[in-house]
Protein backbone atom coordinates (compact mmCIF):
# COMPACT_ATOMS: atom_id res chain seq x y z
CA MET A 1 -21.43 -16.66 -14.53
CA ASN A 2 -19.08 -13.68 -14.57
CA TYR A 3 -17.62 -11.17 -12.14
CA ASN A 4 -16.56 -7.58 -12.64
CA THR A 5 -13.40 -5.86 -11.49
CA THR A 6 -14.88 -4.67 -8.20
CA GLY A 7 -15.34 -8.16 -6.75
CA ASN A 8 -14.32 -9.40 -3.32
CA ASN A 9 -11.23 -11.54 -3.80
CA SER A 10 -11.68 -13.42 -0.55
CA TRP A 11 -15.06 -14.66 -1.76
CA LEU A 12 -13.80 -15.32 -5.31
CA PHE A 13 -10.86 -17.36 -4.02
CA GLN A 14 -12.61 -19.29 -1.25
CA LYS A 15 -16.12 -19.77 -2.70
CA ALA A 16 -16.62 -18.88 -6.37
CA TYR A 17 -13.36 -20.58 -7.34
CA TYR A 18 -14.99 -24.03 -6.96
CA ASN A 19 -18.60 -23.13 -7.81
CA GLY A 20 -19.82 -25.11 -10.83
CA PHE A 21 -17.57 -28.12 -10.41
CA VAL A 22 -18.68 -31.26 -12.22
CA TRP A 23 -17.26 -34.13 -10.24
CA ASN A 24 -16.78 -37.70 -11.43
CA ASN A 25 -15.65 -40.15 -8.78
CA ASN A 26 -14.01 -37.30 -6.84
CA LYS A 27 -12.07 -36.17 -9.91
CA LEU A 28 -12.75 -33.20 -12.15
CA GLU A 29 -13.66 -33.70 -15.77
CA PRO A 30 -10.94 -33.02 -18.41
CA TYR A 31 -12.10 -29.41 -18.80
CA ALA A 32 -10.64 -28.60 -15.34
CA PRO A 33 -7.60 -26.54 -16.52
CA ASP A 34 -9.83 -24.24 -18.59
CA PHE A 35 -12.28 -24.03 -15.69
CA PHE A 36 -9.57 -22.90 -13.26
CA ARG A 37 -7.97 -20.60 -15.82
CA GLN A 38 -11.26 -18.69 -16.00
CA ARG A 39 -11.47 -18.46 -12.21
CA LEU A 40 -7.89 -17.19 -12.03
CA GLY A 41 -8.79 -14.50 -14.56
CA TRP A 42 -11.62 -13.31 -12.29
CA ILE A 43 -9.27 -13.03 -9.32
CA LYS A 44 -6.46 -11.26 -11.17
CA SER A 45 -8.83 -8.74 -12.78
CA VAL A 46 -10.07 -7.30 -9.47
CA HIS A 47 -8.89 -3.70 -9.11
CA LEU A 48 -7.95 -1.76 -6.01
CA SER A 49 -11.14 0.22 -5.47
CA ASN A 50 -10.93 1.01 -1.75
CA VAL A 51 -7.57 2.68 -1.06
CA MET A 52 -6.85 2.43 2.66
CA ASN A 53 -4.24 5.06 3.47
CA GLU A 54 -2.80 6.16 6.81
CA LYS A 55 -5.27 4.36 9.07
CA SER A 56 -2.98 4.24 12.12
CA ASP A 57 -0.93 6.58 14.28
CA THR A 58 2.32 5.31 12.75
CA HIS A 59 2.73 3.63 9.39
CA ILE A 60 5.49 2.57 6.99
CA LYS A 61 4.89 2.38 3.25
CA LEU A 62 7.11 0.05 1.25
CA LYS A 63 6.92 -1.21 -2.34
CA THR A 64 7.22 -4.87 -3.27
CA THR A 65 10.06 -5.88 -5.58
CA TYR A 66 10.25 -8.70 -8.14
CA PRO A 67 9.00 -11.44 -7.95
CA GLY A 68 6.40 -10.16 -5.46
CA LEU A 69 5.06 -11.18 -2.05
CA VAL A 70 3.45 -14.43 -0.89
CA THR A 71 1.40 -14.75 2.28
CA GLY A 72 -0.84 -17.48 3.66
CA ILE A 73 0.38 -20.41 1.57
CA GLY A 74 -0.34 -22.70 4.51
CA VAL A 75 -4.08 -21.99 4.24
CA THR A 76 -5.79 -25.08 2.81
CA HIS A 77 -6.94 -24.54 -0.79
CA GLN A 78 -6.61 -27.63 -2.94
CA SER A 79 -8.68 -30.41 -4.46
CA LYS A 80 -5.71 -32.09 -6.19
CA SER A 81 -7.16 -31.25 -9.59
CA LYS A 82 -5.15 -30.31 -12.63
CA GLY A 83 -4.81 -26.60 -13.29
CA GLU A 84 -5.95 -25.28 -9.92
CA LEU A 85 -4.07 -22.96 -7.57
CA MET A 86 -2.49 -25.45 -5.19
CA LEU A 87 -1.37 -23.17 -2.35
CA GLY A 88 -3.44 -20.97 -0.08
CA PHE A 89 -3.48 -17.20 0.30
CA GLU A 90 -4.34 -14.84 3.16
CA PHE A 91 -7.28 -12.52 2.46
CA ASP A 92 -9.17 -10.24 4.80
CA TYR A 93 -12.67 -11.72 5.11
CA THR A 94 -14.54 -8.39 5.04
CA THR A 95 -12.67 -6.32 2.45
CA GLY A 96 -11.42 -9.22 0.35
CA MET A 97 -7.98 -7.58 0.27
CA PRO A 98 -4.68 -9.40 0.76
CA VAL A 99 -3.57 -8.93 4.35
CA ILE A 100 -0.44 -9.43 6.43
CA ARG A 101 -1.70 -10.18 9.91
CA GLY A 102 -0.42 -8.11 12.81
CA HIS A 103 0.93 -11.16 14.63
CA SER A 104 2.86 -12.17 11.48
CA LEU A 105 4.35 -8.68 11.22
CA LYS A 106 5.30 -8.75 14.90
CA GLY A 107 6.93 -12.17 14.52
CA ALA A 108 8.86 -11.15 11.41
CA LEU A 109 10.24 -8.06 13.14
CA ARG A 110 11.15 -9.93 16.30
CA SER A 111 13.05 -12.57 14.33
CA ALA A 112 15.71 -9.91 13.68
CA PHE A 113 16.36 -9.57 17.43
CA PRO A 114 18.61 -11.87 19.52
CA GLN A 115 15.70 -13.45 21.50
CA LYS A 116 18.02 -14.12 24.43
CA GLN A 117 15.70 -16.53 26.25
CA ASN A 118 15.08 -18.73 23.17
CA ARG A 119 17.62 -21.55 23.09
CA ASP A 120 16.83 -22.44 19.48
CA VAL A 121 17.87 -19.03 18.14
CA LYS A 122 21.40 -18.89 16.76
CA HIS A 123 23.80 -16.00 16.11
CA LYS A 124 22.44 -13.91 18.98
CA PRO A 125 25.45 -11.52 19.24
CA GLU A 126 25.35 -10.92 15.47
CA LYS A 127 21.61 -10.17 15.59
CA ALA A 128 22.08 -7.77 18.50
CA TYR A 129 24.92 -6.01 16.72
CA GLN A 130 22.86 -5.67 13.54
CA ILE A 131 20.05 -4.00 15.53
CA TYR A 132 22.63 -1.70 17.15
CA CYS A 133 23.99 -0.77 13.70
CA TRP A 134 20.56 -0.03 12.26
CA LEU A 135 19.66 2.18 15.21
CA ASN A 136 22.93 4.09 15.01
CA ARG A 137 23.18 4.09 11.20
CA LEU A 138 26.43 2.13 11.27
CA THR A 139 27.80 -0.37 8.75
CA PHE A 140 27.65 -4.01 9.85
CA THR A 141 31.21 -5.43 9.86
CA GLY A 142 33.01 -8.31 11.54
CA GLU A 143 35.50 -5.95 13.19
CA GLY A 144 32.65 -3.94 14.66
CA LEU A 145 31.09 -7.09 16.09
CA MET A 146 34.21 -7.77 18.18
CA GLU A 147 34.11 -4.26 19.62
CA PHE A 148 30.36 -4.58 20.25
CA GLN A 149 30.82 -7.82 22.18
CA ASN A 150 33.64 -6.35 24.26
CA THR A 151 31.67 -3.26 25.22
CA GLN A 152 29.89 -3.96 28.48
CA GLY A 153 26.14 -3.50 28.38
CA LEU A 154 25.53 -3.05 24.63
CA TYR A 155 24.13 -6.55 24.11
CA GLU A 156 21.86 -6.23 27.14
CA THR A 157 20.72 -2.82 25.89
CA VAL A 158 19.49 -4.38 22.63
CA VAL A 159 17.77 -7.14 24.64
CA SER A 160 16.02 -4.45 26.71
CA TYR A 161 14.74 -2.86 23.48
CA GLU A 162 13.35 -6.22 22.41
CA ASN A 163 11.66 -6.78 25.78
CA GLU A 164 10.02 -3.37 25.66
CA ILE A 165 8.77 -3.58 22.07
CA PHE A 166 7.55 -7.18 21.94
CA ASP A 167 6.90 -8.21 25.58
CA GLY A 168 5.84 -4.86 27.01
CA LYS A 169 8.43 -5.11 29.79
CA ILE A 170 11.01 -2.68 31.15
CA ASN A 171 13.46 -3.99 33.77
CA GLY A 172 11.33 -7.11 34.07
CA ARG A 173 8.15 -5.22 34.91
CA LEU A 174 5.09 -5.05 32.65
CA ILE A 175 4.19 -1.72 31.09
CA SER A 176 0.57 -0.62 31.18
CA ASN A 177 -1.47 -2.13 28.34
CA TYR A 178 -2.15 1.40 27.14
CA LYS A 179 1.60 2.00 26.73
CA GLN A 180 2.52 -1.22 24.92
CA ASP A 181 3.27 -1.16 21.20
CA VAL A 182 0.55 -2.55 18.93
CA PHE A 183 1.07 -4.22 15.54
CA PHE A 184 -1.96 -3.90 13.24
CA ASP A 185 -2.81 -5.83 10.08
CA SER A 186 -1.08 -4.46 6.96
CA TYR A 187 -2.84 -3.81 3.66
CA ILE A 188 -2.17 -2.67 0.11
CA SER A 189 -2.34 1.11 -0.18
CA LYS A 190 -1.46 1.52 -3.86
CA ALA A 191 -1.86 -0.93 -6.75
CA SER A 192 0.18 -1.37 -9.92
CA LEU A 193 0.79 1.63 -12.18
CA PHE A 194 2.07 -0.43 -15.10
CA PRO A 195 -0.23 -0.13 -18.17
CA SER A 196 -0.60 -3.92 -18.50
CA THR A 197 -1.70 -4.40 -14.88
CA ARG A 198 -3.02 -0.94 -13.94
CA ASN A 199 -4.87 -0.94 -10.60
CA GLN A 200 -4.36 -4.68 -10.25
CA TYR A 201 -2.46 -6.20 -7.34
CA LEU A 202 -2.60 -9.99 -7.74
CA GLY A 203 -0.81 -12.30 -10.14
CA ASP A 204 0.02 -15.98 -10.38
CA ASP A 205 3.30 -17.82 -10.14
CA SER A 206 4.53 -21.36 -9.56
CA ILE A 207 7.35 -23.27 -7.93
CA THR A 208 8.64 -26.59 -9.24
CA PRO A 209 10.21 -28.57 -6.38
CA HIS A 210 12.23 -31.62 -7.41
CA VAL A 211 12.70 -33.14 -3.96
CA LYS A 212 9.90 -35.54 -3.03
CA ARG A 213 9.19 -37.32 0.22
CA GLY A 214 10.35 -40.91 0.24
CA ILE A 215 12.59 -40.55 -2.85
CA PRO A 216 16.39 -40.20 -2.54
CA TYR A 217 17.64 -36.74 -3.45
CA GLU A 218 19.83 -37.93 -6.34
CA GLN A 219 16.92 -39.82 -7.89
CA ALA A 220 14.41 -37.01 -7.33
CA MET A 221 16.62 -34.50 -9.17
CA LEU A 222 16.32 -36.61 -12.34
CA THR A 223 12.51 -36.75 -12.30
CA ASP A 224 10.16 -34.21 -13.83
CA PRO A 225 9.08 -31.61 -11.26
CA ILE A 226 5.39 -31.01 -10.56
CA PRO A 227 4.58 -27.27 -10.77
CA LEU A 228 2.69 -25.82 -7.80
CA PRO A 229 0.70 -22.76 -8.98
CA PHE A 230 -0.12 -20.09 -6.40
CA LEU A 231 -1.28 -16.49 -6.03
CA LYS A 232 1.08 -13.66 -5.19
CA ILE A 233 1.01 -9.91 -4.69
CA LEU A 234 2.59 -8.36 -7.78
CA PRO A 235 5.86 -6.37 -7.78
CA CYS A 236 5.65 -2.58 -7.41
CA ILE A 237 2.65 -2.77 -5.08
CA GLU A 238 2.71 -0.44 -2.08
CA ILE A 239 2.07 -2.05 1.31
CA GLU A 240 1.19 0.01 4.37
CA PHE A 241 2.50 -1.47 7.64
CA ARG A 242 0.57 -0.07 10.59
CA PHE A 243 1.49 0.39 14.24
CA LYS A 244 0.54 2.21 17.41
CA LEU A 245 3.90 2.92 19.00
CA HIS A 246 4.73 4.48 22.38
CA GLU A 247 7.77 6.15 23.90
CA ASN A 248 8.52 4.46 27.22
CA GLY A 249 11.99 5.82 27.86
CA LEU A 250 14.14 3.34 25.94
CA LEU A 251 13.47 4.11 22.27
CA SER A 252 11.64 7.01 20.64
CA ILE A 253 8.71 6.37 18.33
CA GLU A 254 10.79 7.61 15.40
CA ASN A 255 13.66 5.25 16.28
CA LYS A 256 11.27 2.29 16.40
CA LYS A 257 9.72 3.25 13.09
CA ASN A 258 13.12 3.59 11.39
CA LEU A 259 14.28 0.29 12.90
CA PHE A 260 11.19 -1.56 11.67
CA LYS A 261 11.71 -0.12 8.20
CA GLU A 262 15.32 -1.33 8.11
CA ILE A 263 14.29 -4.83 9.21
CA LEU A 264 11.54 -5.10 6.59
CA MET A 265 13.75 -3.81 3.78
CA ASN A 266 16.69 -6.06 4.68
CA GLN A 267 14.90 -9.18 5.86
CA GLY A 268 11.54 -9.15 4.07
CA ILE A 269 8.29 -10.75 5.20
CA GLY A 270 5.99 -13.56 4.13
CA ALA A 271 6.76 -16.95 2.60
CA LYS A 272 9.61 -17.93 0.26
CA THR A 273 11.84 -14.98 1.26
CA ASN A 274 14.85 -17.24 0.59
CA LEU A 275 13.71 -17.34 -3.06
CA GLY A 276 13.38 -13.56 -3.33
CA TYR A 277 9.72 -13.12 -2.45
CA GLY A 278 8.60 -10.64 0.20
CA GLN A 279 11.37 -8.09 -0.40
CA PHE A 280 10.81 -4.33 -0.41
CA GLU A 281 12.20 -0.99 -1.48
CA ALA A 282 11.29 2.45 -0.20
CA SER A 283 8.07 3.78 -1.68
CA PRO A 284 8.62 7.30 -3.08
CA PRO A 285 6.47 10.01 -1.48
CA VAL A 286 3.47 11.14 -3.50
């Protein structure tokens, strides 16, 4: 069995990846690592054949940086067999392309706001001041934060922006559904241009956590880590973030777009952002 470079990665990852297993008492035979290595080769060799550019009223194109982007690791994909990809990945069912769901994009952007009504959110004044700085192209400094907090109404102004963008409310009243901002799924719009991975967009990586449940930290740090292989979107891959934005009197469409770009470039999106994944740089115009 073999697959060419125009395959559907959702199907390859969810179905073909385990086709042909030979099980023995719920464990794979010793050939398992070679078996999974072949399957990984199928997935990584799929090229970007259906470029999906500018499919929404407003879009932002950003390029992934090293080490890449990880999304959907919570999706179940594991048989506890040696050599397999042990973490999940988010694919669009129809196109087979990696996807960042619209609700995930919305949540990632909102996390940069103060979220005044959420008791669990910390550093609310700092978050509000950062949004204020991005909108006004100011440098975030501690001295500026003091002035921001002492200026009546600025914090509440940022909260009103958040309510309009994410809750569809202005002065506590709901905006018409037709005027509320919409966050669409985001897709790859340009694959790798490097000769070694030309037109490819997926690679593999692994993390090696030392800390294990039920084992004291000091003892766990002296044990051999167990690598957890997973799929990732490669560096230097262009992602198109898509929106339908409206101007309701508080922020212009252009201001919202620029603000979202600043949040994504400074905060990132996806899993393992604290380890450097999910970070972006501006994608140069074609």
